[in-house]
PDB file of C-alpha atoms in Angstrom:
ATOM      1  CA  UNK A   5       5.525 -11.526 -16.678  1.00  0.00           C
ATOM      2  CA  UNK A   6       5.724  -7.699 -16.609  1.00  0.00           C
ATOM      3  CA  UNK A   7       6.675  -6.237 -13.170  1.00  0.00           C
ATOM      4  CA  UNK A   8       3.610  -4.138 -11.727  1.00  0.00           C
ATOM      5  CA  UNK A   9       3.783  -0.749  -9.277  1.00  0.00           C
ATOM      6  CA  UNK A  10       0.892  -0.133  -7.037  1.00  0.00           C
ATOM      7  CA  UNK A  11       0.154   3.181  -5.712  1.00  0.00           C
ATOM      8  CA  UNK A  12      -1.403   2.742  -1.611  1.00  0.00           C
ATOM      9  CA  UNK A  13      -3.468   5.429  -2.539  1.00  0.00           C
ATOM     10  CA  UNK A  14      -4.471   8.056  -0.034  1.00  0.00           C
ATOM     11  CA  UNK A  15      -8.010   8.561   1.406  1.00  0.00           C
ATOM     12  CA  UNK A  16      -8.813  12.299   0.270  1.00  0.00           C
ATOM     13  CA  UNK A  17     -11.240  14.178   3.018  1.00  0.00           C
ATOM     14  CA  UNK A  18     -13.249  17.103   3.001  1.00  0.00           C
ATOM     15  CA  UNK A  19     -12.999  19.925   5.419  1.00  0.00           C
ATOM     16  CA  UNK A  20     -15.358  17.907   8.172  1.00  0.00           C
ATOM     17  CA  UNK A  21     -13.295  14.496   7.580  1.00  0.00           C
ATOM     18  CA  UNK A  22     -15.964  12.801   5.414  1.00  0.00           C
ATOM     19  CA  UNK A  23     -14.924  11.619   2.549  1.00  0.00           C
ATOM     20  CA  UNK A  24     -14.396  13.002  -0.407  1.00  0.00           C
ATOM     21  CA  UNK A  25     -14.954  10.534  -3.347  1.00  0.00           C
ATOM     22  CA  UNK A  26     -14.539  13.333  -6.373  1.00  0.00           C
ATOM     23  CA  UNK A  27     -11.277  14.102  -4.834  1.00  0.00           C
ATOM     24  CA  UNK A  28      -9.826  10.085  -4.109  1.00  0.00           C
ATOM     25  CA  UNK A  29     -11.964   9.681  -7.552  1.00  0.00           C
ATOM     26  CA  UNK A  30      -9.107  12.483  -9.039  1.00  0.00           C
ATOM     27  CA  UNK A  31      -6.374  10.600  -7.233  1.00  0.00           C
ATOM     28  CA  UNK A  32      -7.324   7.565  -8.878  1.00  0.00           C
ATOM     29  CA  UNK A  33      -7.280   8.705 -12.491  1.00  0.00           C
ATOM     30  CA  UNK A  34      -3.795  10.496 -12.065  1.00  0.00           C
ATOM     31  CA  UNK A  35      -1.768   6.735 -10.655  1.00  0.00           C
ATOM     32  CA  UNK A  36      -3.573   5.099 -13.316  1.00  0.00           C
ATOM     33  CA  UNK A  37      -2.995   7.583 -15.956  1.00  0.00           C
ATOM     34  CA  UNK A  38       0.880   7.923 -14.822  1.00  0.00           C
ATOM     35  CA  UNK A  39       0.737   3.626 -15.335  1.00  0.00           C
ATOM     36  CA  UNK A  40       0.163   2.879 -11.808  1.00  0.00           C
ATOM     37  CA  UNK A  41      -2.162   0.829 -10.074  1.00  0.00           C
ATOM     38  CA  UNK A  42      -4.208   0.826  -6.970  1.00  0.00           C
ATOM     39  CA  UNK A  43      -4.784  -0.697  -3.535  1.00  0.00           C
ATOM     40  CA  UNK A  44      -7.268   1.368  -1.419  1.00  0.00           C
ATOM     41  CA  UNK A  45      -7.787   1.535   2.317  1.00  0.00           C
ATOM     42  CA  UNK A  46      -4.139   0.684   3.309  1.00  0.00           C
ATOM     43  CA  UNK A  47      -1.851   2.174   5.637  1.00  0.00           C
ATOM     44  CA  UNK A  48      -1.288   5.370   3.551  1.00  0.00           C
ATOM     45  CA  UNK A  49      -5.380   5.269   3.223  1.00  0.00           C
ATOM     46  CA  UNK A  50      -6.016   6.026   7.055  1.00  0.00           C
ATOM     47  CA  UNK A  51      -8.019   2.556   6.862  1.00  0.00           C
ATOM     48  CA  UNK A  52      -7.443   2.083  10.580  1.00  0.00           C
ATOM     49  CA  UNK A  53      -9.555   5.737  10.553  1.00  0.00           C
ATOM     50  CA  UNK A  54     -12.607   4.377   8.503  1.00  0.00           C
ATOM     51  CA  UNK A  55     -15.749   2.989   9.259  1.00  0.00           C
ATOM     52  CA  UNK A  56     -16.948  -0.647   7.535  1.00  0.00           C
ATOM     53  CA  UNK A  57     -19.252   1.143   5.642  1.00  0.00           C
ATOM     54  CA  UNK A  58     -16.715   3.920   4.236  1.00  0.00           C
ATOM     55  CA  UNK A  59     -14.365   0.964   3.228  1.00  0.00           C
ATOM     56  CA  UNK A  60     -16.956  -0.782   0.958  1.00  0.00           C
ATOM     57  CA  UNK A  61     -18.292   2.403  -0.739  1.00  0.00           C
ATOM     58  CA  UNK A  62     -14.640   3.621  -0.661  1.00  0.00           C
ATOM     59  CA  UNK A  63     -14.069   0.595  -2.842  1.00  0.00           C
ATOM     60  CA  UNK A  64     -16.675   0.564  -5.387  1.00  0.00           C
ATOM     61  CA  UNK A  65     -15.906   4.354  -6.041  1.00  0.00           C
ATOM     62  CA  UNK A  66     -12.166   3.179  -6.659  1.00  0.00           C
ATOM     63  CA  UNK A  67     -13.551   0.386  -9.300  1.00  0.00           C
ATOM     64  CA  UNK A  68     -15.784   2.358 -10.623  1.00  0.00           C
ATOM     65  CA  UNK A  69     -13.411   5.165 -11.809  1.00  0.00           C
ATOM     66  CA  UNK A  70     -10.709   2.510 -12.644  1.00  0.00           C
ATOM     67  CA  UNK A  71     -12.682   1.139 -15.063  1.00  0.00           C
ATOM     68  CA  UNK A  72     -10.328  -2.064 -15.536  1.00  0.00           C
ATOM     69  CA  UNK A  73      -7.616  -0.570 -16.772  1.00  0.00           C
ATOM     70  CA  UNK A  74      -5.405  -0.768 -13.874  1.00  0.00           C
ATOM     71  CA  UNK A  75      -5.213  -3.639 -11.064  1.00  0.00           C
ATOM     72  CA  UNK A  76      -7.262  -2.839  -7.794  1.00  0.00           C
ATOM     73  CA  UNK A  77      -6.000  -4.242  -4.277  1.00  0.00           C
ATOM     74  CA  UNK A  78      -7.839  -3.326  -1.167  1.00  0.00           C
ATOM     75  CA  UNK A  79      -6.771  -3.918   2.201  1.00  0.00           C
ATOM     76  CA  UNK A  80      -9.790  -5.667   4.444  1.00  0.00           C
ATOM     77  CA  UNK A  81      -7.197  -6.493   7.370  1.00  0.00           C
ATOM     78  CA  UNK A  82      -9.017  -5.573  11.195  1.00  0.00           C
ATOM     79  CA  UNK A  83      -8.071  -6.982  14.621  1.00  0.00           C
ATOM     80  CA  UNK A  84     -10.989  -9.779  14.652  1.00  0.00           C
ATOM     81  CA  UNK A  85     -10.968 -12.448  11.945  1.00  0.00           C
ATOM     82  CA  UNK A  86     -14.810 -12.076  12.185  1.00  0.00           C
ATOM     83  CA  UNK A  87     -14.902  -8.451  10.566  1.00  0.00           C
ATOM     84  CA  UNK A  88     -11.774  -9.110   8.090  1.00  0.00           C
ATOM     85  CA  UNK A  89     -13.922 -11.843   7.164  1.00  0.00           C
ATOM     86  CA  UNK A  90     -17.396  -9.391   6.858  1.00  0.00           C
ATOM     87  CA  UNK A  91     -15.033  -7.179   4.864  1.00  0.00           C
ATOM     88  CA  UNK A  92     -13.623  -9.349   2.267  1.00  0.00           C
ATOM     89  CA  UNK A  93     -16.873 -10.994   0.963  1.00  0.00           C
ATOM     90  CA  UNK A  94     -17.724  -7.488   0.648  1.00  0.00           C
ATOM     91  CA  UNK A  95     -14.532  -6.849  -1.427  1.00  0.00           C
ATOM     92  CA  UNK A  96     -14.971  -9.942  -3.195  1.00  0.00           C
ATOM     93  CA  UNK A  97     -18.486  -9.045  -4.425  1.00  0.00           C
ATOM     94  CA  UNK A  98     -17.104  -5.630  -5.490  1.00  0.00           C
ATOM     95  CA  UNK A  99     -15.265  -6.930  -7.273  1.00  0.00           C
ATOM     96  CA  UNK A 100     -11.499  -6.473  -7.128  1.00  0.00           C
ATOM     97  CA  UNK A 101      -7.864  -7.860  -8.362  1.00  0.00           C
ATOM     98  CA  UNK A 102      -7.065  -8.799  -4.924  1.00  0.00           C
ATOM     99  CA  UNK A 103      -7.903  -8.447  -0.971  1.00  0.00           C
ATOM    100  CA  UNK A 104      -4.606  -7.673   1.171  1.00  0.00           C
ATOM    101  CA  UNK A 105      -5.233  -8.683   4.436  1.00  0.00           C
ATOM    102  CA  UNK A 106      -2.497  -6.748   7.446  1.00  0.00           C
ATOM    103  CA  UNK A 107      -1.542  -8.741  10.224  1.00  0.00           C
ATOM    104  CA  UNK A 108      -3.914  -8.349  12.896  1.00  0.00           C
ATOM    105  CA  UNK A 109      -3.103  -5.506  15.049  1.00  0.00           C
ATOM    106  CA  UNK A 110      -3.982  -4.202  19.020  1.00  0.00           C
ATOM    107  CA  UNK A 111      -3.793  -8.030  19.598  1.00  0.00           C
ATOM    108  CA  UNK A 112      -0.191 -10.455  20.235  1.00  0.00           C
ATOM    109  CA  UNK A 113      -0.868 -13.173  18.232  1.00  0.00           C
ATOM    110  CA  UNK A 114       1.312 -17.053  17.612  1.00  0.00           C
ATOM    111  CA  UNK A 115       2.262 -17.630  14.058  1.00  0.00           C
ATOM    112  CA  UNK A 116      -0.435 -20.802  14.481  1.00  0.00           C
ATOM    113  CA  UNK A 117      -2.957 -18.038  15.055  1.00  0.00           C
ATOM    114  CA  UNK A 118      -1.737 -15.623  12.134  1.00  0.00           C
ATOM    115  CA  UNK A 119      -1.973 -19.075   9.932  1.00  0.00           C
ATOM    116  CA  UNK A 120      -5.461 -19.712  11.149  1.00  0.00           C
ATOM    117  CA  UNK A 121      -6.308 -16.172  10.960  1.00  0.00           C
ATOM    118  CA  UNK A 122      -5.062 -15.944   7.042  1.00  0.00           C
ATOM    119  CA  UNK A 123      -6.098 -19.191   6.290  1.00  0.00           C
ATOM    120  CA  UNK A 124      -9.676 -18.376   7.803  1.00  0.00           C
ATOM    121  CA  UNK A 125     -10.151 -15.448   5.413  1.00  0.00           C
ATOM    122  CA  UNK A 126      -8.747 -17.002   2.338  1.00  0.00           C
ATOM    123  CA  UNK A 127     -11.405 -19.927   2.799  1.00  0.00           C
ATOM    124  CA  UNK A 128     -14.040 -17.889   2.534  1.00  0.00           C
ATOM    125  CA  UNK A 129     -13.805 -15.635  -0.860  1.00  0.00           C
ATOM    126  CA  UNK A 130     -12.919 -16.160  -4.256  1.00  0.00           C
ATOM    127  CA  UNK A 131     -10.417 -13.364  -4.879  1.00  0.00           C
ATOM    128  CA  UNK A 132      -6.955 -13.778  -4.267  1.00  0.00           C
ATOM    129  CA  UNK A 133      -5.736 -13.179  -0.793  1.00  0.00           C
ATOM    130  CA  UNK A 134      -2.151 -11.581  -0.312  1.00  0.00           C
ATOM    131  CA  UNK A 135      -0.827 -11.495   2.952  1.00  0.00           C
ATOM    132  CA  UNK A 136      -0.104  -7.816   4.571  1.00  0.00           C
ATOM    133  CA  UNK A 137       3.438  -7.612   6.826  1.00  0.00           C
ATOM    134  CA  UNK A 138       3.902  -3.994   8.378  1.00  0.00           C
ATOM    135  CA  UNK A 139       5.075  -5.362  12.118  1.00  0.00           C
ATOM    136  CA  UNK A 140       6.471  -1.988  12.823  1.00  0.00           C
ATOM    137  CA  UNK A 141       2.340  -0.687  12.970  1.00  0.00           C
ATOM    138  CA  UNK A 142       0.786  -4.058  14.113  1.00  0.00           C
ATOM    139  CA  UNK A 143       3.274  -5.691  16.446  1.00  0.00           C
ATOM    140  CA  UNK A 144       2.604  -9.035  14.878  1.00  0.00           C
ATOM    141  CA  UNK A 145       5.307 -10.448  12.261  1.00  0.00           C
ATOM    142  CA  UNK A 146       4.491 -13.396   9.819  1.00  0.00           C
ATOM    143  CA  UNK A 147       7.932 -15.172   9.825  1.00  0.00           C
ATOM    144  CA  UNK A 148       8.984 -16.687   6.345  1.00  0.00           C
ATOM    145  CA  UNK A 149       8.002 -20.097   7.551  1.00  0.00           C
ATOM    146  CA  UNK A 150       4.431 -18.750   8.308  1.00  0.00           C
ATOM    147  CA  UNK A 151       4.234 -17.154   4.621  1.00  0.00           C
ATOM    148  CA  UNK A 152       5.790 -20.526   3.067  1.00  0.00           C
ATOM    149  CA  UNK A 153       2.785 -22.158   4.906  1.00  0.00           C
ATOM    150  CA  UNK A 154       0.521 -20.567   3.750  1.00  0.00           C
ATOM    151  CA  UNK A 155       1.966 -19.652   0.126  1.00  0.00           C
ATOM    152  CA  UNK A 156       0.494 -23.610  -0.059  1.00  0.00           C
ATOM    153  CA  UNK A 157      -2.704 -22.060   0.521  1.00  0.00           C
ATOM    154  CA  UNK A 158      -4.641 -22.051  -2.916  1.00  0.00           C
ATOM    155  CA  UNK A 159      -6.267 -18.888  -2.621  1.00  0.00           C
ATOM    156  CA  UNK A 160      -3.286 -17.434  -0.702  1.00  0.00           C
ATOM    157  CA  UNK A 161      -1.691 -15.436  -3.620  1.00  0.00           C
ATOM    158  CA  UNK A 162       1.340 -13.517  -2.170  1.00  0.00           C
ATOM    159  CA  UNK A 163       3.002 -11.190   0.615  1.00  0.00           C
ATOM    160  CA  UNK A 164       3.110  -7.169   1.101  1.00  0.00           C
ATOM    161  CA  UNK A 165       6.660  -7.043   2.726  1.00  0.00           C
ATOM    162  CA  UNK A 166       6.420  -3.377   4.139  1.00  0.00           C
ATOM    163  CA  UNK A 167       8.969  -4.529   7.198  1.00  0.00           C
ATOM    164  CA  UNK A 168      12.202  -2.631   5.894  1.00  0.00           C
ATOM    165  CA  UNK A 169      14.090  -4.773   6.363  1.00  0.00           C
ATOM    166  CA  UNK A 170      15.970  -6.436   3.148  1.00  0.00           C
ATOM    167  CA  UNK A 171      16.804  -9.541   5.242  1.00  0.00           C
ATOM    168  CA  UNK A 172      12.867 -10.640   5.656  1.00  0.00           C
ATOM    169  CA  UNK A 173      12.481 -10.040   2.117  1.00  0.00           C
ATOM    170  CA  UNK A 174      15.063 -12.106   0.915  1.00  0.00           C
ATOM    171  CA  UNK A 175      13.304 -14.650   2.914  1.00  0.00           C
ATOM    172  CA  UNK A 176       9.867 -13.885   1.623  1.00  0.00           C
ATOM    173  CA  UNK A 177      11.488 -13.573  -2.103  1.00  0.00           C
ATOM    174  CA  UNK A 178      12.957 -17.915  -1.423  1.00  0.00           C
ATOM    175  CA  UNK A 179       9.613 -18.401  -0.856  1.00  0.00           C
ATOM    176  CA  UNK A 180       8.373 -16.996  -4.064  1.00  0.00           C
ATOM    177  CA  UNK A 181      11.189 -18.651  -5.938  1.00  0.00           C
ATOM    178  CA  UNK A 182      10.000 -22.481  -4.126  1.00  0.00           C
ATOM    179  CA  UNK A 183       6.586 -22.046  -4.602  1.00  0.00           C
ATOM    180  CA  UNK A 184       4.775 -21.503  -8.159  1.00  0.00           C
ATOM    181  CA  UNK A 185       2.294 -18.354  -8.008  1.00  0.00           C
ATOM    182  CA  UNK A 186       3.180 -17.199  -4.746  1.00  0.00           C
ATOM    183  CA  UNK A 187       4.418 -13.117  -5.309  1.00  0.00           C
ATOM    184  CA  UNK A 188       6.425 -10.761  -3.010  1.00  0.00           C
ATOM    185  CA  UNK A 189       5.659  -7.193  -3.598  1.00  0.00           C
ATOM    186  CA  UNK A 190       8.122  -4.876  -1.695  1.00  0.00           C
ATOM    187  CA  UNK A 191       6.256  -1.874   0.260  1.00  0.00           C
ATOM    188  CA  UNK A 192       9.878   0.088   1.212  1.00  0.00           C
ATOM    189  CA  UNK A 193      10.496   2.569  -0.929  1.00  0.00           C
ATOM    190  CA  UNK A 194      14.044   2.643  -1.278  1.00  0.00           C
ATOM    191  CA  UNK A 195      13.893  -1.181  -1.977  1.00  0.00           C
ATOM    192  CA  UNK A 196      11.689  -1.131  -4.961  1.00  0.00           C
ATOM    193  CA  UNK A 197      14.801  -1.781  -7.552  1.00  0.00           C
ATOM    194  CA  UNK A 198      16.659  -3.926  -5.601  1.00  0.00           C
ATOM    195  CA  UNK A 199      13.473  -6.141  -4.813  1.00  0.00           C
ATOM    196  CA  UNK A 200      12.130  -5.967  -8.639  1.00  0.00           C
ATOM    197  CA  UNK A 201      16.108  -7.210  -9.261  1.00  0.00           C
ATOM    198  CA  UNK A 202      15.819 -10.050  -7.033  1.00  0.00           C
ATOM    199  CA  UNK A 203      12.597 -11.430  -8.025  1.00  0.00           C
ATOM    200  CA  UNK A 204       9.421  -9.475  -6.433  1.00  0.00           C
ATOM    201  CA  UNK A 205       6.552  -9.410  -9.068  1.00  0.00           C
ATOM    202  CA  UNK A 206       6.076  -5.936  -7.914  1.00  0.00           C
ATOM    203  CA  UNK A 207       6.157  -3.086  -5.432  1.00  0.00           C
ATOM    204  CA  UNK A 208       3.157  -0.768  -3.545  1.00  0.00           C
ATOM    205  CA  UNK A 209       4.224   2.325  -2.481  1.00  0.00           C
ATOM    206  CA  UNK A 210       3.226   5.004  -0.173  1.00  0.00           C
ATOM    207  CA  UNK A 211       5.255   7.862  -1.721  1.00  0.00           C
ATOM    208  CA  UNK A 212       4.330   7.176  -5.629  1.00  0.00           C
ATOM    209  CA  UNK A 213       1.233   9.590  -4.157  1.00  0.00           C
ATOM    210  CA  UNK A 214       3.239  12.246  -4.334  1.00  0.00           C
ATOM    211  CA  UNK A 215       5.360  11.058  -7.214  1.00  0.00           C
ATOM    212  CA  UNK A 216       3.523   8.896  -9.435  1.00  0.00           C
ATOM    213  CA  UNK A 217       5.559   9.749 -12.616  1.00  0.00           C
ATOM    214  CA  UNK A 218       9.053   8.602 -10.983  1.00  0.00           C
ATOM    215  CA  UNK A 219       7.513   5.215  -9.810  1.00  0.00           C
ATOM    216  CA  UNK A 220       5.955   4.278 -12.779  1.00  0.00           C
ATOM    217  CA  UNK A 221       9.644   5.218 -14.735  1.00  0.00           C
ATOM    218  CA  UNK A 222      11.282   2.924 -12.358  1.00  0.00           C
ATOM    219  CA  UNK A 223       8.628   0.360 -13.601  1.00  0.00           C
ATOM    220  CA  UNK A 224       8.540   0.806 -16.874  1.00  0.00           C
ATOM    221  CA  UNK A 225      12.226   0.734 -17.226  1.00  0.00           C
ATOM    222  CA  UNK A 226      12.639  -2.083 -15.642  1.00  0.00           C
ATOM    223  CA  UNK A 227      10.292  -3.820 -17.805  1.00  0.00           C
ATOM    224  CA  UNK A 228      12.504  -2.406 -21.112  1.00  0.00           C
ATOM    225  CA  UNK A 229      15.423  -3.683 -19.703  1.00  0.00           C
ATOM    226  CA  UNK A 230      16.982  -0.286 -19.249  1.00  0.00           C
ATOM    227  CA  UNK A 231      18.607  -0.830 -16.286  1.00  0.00           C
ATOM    228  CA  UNK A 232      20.663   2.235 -15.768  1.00  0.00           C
ATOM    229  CA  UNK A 233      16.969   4.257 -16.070  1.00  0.00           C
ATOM    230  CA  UNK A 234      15.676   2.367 -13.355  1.00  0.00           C
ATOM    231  CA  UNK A 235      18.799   2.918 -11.309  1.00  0.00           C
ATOM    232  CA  UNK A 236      18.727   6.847 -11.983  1.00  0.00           C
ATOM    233  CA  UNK A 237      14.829   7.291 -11.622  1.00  0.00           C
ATOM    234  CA  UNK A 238      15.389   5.126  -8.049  1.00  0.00           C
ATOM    235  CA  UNK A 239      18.077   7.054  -7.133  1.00  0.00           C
ATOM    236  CA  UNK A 240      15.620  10.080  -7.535  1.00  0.00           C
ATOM    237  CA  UNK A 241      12.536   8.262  -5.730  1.00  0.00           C
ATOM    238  CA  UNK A 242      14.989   7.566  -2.573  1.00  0.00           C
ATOM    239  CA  UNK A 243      16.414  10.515  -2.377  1.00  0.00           C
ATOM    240  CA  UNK A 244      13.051  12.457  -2.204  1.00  0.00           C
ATOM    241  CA  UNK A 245      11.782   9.659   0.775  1.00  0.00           C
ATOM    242  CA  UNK A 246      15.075  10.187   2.915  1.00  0.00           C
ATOM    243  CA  UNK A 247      14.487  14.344   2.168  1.00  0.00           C
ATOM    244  CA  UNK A 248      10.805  13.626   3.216  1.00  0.00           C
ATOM    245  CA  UNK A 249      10.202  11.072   6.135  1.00  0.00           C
ATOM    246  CA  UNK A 250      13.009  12.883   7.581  1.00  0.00           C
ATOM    247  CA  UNK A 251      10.413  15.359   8.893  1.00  0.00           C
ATOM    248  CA  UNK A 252       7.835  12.832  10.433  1.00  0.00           C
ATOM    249  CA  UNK A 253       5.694   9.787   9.988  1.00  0.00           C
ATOM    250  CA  UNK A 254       5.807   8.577   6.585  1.00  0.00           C
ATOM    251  CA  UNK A 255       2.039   8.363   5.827  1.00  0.00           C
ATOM    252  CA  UNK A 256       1.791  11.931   7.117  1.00  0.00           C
ATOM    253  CA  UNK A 257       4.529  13.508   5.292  1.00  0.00           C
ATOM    254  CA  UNK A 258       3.315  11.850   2.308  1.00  0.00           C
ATOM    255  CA  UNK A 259      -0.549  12.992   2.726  1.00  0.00           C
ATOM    256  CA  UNK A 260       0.977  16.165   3.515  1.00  0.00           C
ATOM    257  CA  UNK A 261       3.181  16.715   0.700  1.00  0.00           C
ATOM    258  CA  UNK A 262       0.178  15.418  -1.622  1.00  0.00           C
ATOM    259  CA  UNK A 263      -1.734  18.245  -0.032  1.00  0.00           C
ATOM    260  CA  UNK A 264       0.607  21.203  -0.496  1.00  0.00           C
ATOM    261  CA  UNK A 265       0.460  19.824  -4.165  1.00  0.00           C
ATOM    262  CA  UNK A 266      -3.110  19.586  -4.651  1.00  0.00           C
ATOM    263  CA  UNK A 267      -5.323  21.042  -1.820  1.00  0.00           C
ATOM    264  CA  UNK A 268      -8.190  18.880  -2.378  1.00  0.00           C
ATOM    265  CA  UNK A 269      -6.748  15.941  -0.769  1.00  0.00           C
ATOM    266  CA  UNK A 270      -7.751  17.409   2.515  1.00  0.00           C
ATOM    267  CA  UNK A 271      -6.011  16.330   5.722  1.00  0.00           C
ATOM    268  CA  UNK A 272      -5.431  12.914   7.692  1.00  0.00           C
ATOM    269  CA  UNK A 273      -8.076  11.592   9.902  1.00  0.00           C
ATOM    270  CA  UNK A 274      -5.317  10.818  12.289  1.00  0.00           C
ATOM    271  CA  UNK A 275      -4.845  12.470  15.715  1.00  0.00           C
ATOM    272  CA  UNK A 276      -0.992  12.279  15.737  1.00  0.00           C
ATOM    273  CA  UNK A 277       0.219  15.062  13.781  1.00  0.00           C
ATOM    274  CA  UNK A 278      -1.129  18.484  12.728  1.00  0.00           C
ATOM    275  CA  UNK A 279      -0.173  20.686  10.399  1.00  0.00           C
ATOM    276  CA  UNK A 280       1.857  23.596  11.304  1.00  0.00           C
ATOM    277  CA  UNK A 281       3.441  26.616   8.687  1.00  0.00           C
ATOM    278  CA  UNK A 282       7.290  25.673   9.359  1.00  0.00           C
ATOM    279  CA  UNK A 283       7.122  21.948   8.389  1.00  0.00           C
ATOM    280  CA  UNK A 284       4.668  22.778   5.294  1.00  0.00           C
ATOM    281  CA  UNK A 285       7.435  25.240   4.629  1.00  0.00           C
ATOM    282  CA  UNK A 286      10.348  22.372   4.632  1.00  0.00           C
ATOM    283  CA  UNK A 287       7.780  20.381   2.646  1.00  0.00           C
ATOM    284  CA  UNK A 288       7.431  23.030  -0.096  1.00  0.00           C
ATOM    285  CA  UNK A 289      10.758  23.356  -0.675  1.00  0.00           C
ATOM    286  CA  UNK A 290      11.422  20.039  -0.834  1.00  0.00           C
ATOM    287  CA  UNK A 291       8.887  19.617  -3.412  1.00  0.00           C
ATOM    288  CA  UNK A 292      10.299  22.636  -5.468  1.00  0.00           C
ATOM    289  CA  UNK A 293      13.847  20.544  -5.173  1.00  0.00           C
ATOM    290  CA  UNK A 294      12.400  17.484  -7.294  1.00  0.00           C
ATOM    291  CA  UNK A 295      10.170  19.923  -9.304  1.00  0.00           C
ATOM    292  CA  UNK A 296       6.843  18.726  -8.049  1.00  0.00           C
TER     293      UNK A 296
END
């Protein structure tokens, strides 16, 4: 089976912060006319920054303009199994490829309660679950023993490993290799070779936003068998993430640099970080240093 890249395709706003669906409607048709595909409402989405009712018509816009030609993924992960659950039969009647659900965040939680939690949601909808592991954000980790639990799950269809760190997905990536069906998809950028290498059945990245054409290449030559492409087009995609999250938050820097590329993006919802004329100006030239 062909490996697949999925873009975690930013949340374009107008001026006001509502959304703007022509723009993430744009967005959409450039990943999936570079080769990529889509999950919505993730991390690099601002979904933490969106109402319940954004995230469902945020989600039929995104299938709509995709059309089925690429693979949809939307992230319906909240603090309270109750609304992850309201979410995802929502998602599920949309329509979509597959419902991510993050580890719940704001609130400690036991690896018994993360497998209730998953297990919970999974129970409830028809479309393939895949389990969402970004500890850094949510302060709640789903050890490899949790995921290998519920990998025996039948509607419990894989992992986002968006940790870091290469140990964890080893572990996740045993799992995969024990149990039929389950898939790893690596969410670090500068692991998406090495994880395609070692058996991931894909990768979703934050910073194929602002580079959609390098992602796909790593992709697609993988798939060919041309290894020394994918090595030189990864070399290309890391070196632009080091240049870039050097100067801040990743999702930021990556809205940001999507932003000084095509205006219509708008800002982040986010209160953290505001723009300011000497990091657009480090921004710009990094983008003029890998032609984009």
């Amino acid at each position: 089976m062909s490996k697949q890249a999925f873009v975690a395709l930013v949340t374009c706003f107008n001026a006001d912060e509502t959304i703007n669906y022509a723009a993430t409607r744009a967005q959409v048709r450039r990943q999936v006319e570079a080769g990529n595909n889509i999950m919505c409402a993730g991390t690099n989405g601002d979904f933490s920054a969106l109402t319940f009712e954004e995230k469902v018509r945020l989600t039929e816009e995104v299938v709509d303009e995709v059309g089925g030609r690429s693979r949809v993924i939307v992230n319906a992960g909240m603090p309270a199994t109750f609304e992850t659950i309201k979410l995802a039969r929502e998602f599920d009647r949309i329509g979509v490829d597959g419902i991510a659900v993050i580890t719940p965040f704001f609130i400690a939680c036991t690896q018994d309660g993360l497998i209730r939690h998953f297990s919970t949601v999974a129970d409830t909808v028809k479309t393939p679950v895949y389990l969402y592991d970004i500890p850094a954000r949510t302060q709640n980790h789903i050890e490899p023993e949790t995921a290998r639990t519920l990998a025996g799950h039948g509607n419990i269809a894989g992992i986002k490993d968006s940790g870091g760190a290469k140990e964890t997905l080893e572990a996740y990536l045993a799992v995969a290799r024990d149990i039929d069906g389950f898939e790893v998809y690596s969410g670090p950028d500068h692991l998406v070779l090495w994880a395609l290498q070692n058996g991931a059945a894909g990768c979703i990245s934050g910073l194929g936003n602002a580079m959609p054409q390098v992602l796909a290449g790593i992709l697609k030559a993988v798939n060919a068998g041309d290894f020394a492409e994918a090595e030189r087009q990864q070399a290309i995609f890391a070196a632009f993430r080091t240049d870039l999250y050097a100067l801040g938050f990743a999702p930021a820097m990556v809205k940001r640099a999507l932003f000084l590329q095509d205006s219509s993006v708008g800002a982040s919802r986010q209160p953290a970080l505001l723009p300011n004329d000497e990091q657009d100006a480090r921004i710009a030239e990094i983008l003029r240093r890998y032609d984009l």
